[in-house]
mmCIF file of C-alpha atoms in Angstrom:
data_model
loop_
_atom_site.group_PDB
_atom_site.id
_atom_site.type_symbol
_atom_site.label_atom_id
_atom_site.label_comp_id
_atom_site.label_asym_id
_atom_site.label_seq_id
_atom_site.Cartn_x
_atom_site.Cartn_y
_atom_site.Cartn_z
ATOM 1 C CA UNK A 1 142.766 54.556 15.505
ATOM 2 C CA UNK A 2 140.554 51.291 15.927
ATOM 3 C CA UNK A 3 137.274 50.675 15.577
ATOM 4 C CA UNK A 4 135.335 50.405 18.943
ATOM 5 C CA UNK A 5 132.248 48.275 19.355
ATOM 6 C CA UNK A 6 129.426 48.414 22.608
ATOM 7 C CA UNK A 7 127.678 45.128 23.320
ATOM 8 C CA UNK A 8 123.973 46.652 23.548
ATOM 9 C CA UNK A 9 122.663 42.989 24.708
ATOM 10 C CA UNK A 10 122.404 40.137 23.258
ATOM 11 C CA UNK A 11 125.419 40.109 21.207
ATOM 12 C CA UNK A 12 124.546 43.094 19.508
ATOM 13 C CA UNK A 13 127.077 45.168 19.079
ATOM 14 C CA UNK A 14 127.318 48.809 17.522
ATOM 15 C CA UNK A 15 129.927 51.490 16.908
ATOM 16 C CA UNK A 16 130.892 53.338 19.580
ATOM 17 C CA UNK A 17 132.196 56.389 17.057
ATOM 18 C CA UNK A 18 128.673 56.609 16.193
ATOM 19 C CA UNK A 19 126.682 57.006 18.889
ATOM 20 C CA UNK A 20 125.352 60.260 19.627
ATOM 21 C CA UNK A 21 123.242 59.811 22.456
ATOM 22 C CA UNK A 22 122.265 56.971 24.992
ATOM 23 C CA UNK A 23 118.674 57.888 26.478
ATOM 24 C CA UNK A 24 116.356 56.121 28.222
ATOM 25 C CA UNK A 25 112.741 54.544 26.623
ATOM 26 C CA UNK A 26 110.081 55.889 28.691
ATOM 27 C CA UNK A 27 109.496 59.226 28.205
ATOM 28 C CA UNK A 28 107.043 61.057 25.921
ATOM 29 C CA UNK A 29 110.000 62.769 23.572
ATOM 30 C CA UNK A 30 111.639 59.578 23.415
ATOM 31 C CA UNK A 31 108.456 57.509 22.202
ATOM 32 C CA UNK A 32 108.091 60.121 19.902
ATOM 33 C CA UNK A 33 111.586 60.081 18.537
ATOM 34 C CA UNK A 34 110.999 56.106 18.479
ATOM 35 C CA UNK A 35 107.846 56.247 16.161
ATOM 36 C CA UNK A 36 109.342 59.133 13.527
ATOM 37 C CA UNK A 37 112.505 56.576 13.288
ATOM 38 C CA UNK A 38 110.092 53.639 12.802
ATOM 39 C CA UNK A 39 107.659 56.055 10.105
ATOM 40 C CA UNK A 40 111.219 56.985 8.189
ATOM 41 C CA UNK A 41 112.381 53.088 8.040
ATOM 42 C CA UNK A 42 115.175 54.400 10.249
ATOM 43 C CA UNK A 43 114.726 52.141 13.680
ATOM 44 C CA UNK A 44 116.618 49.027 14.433
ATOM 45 C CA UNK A 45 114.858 46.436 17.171
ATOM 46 C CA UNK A 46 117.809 44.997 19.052
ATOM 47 C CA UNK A 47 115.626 43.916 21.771
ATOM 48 C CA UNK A 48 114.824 40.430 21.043
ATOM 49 C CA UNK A 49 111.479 40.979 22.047
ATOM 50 C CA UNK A 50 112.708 41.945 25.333
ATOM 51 C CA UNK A 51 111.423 45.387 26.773
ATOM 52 C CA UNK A 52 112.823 48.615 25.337
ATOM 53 C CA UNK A 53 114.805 50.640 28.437
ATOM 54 C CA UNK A 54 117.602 52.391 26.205
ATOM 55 C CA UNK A 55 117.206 54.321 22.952
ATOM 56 C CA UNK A 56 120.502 54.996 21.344
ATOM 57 C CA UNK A 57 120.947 57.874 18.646
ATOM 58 C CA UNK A 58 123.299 57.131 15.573
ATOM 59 C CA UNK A 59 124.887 59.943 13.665
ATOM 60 C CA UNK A 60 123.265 58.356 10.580
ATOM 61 C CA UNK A 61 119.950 59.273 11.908
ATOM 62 C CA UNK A 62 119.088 55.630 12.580
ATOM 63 C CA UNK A 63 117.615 54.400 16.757
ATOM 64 C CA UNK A 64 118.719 51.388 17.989
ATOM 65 C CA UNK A 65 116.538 50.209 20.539
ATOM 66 C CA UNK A 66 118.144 48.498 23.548
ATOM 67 C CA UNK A 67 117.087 45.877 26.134
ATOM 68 C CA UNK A 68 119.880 47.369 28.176
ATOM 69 C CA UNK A 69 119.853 50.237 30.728
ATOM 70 C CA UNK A 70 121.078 53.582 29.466
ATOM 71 C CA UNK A 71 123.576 53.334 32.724
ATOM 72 C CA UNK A 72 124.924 49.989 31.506
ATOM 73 C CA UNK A 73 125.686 51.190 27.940
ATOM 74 C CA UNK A 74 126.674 54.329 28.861
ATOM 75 C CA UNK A 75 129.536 52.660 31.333
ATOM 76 C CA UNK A 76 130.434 50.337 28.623
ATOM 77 C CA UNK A 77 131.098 53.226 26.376
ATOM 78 C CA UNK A 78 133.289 55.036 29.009
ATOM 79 C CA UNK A 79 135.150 51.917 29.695
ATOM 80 C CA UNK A 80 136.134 51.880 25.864
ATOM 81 C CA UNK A 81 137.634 54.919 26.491
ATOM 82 C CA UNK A 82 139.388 54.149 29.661
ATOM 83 C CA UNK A 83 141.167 51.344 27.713
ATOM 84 C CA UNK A 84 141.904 53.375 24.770
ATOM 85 C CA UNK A 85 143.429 55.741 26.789
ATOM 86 C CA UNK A 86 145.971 53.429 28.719
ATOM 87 C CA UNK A 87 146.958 51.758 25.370
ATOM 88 C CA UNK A 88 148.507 55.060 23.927
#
């Protein structure tokens, strides 16, 4: 098995076997979720300064904040798969 990586914008890249969830920044459960990560030391900024529009969930319990659309990452992820799939 290989190890996948998802461009999250601007080069950044992250595992793809670790993502939990892709969500998007703007609601109130989400900013929440954003501010316990930051409290626990637990949030990575991979926005450049940009603004935040996806939030993605690690298995480690760490957020990686995205200037990417949850759509765009999200369909980056599935085409991983898609090419993972014809390969076998």
């Amino acid at each position: 098995m290989a190890f996948q990586l998802v461009n999250i914008g601007f080069g950044n890249i992250v595992s793809a076997a670790r993502i939990i969830a892709v969500v998007g920044a703007e609601s109130a459960p989400v900013k929440r979720l954003i501010q316990d990560a930051r409290d626990r030391g637990m949030l990575i900024d991979a926005t450049y300064g940009r603004k935040t529009r996806a939030v993605l969930v690690m298995d480690s319990g760490h957020a990686v904040l995205s200037p990417v659309q949850p759509e765009t990452v999200s369909h980056r992820l599935s085409q991983r798969e898609q090419r993972e799939g014809e390969d076998e």
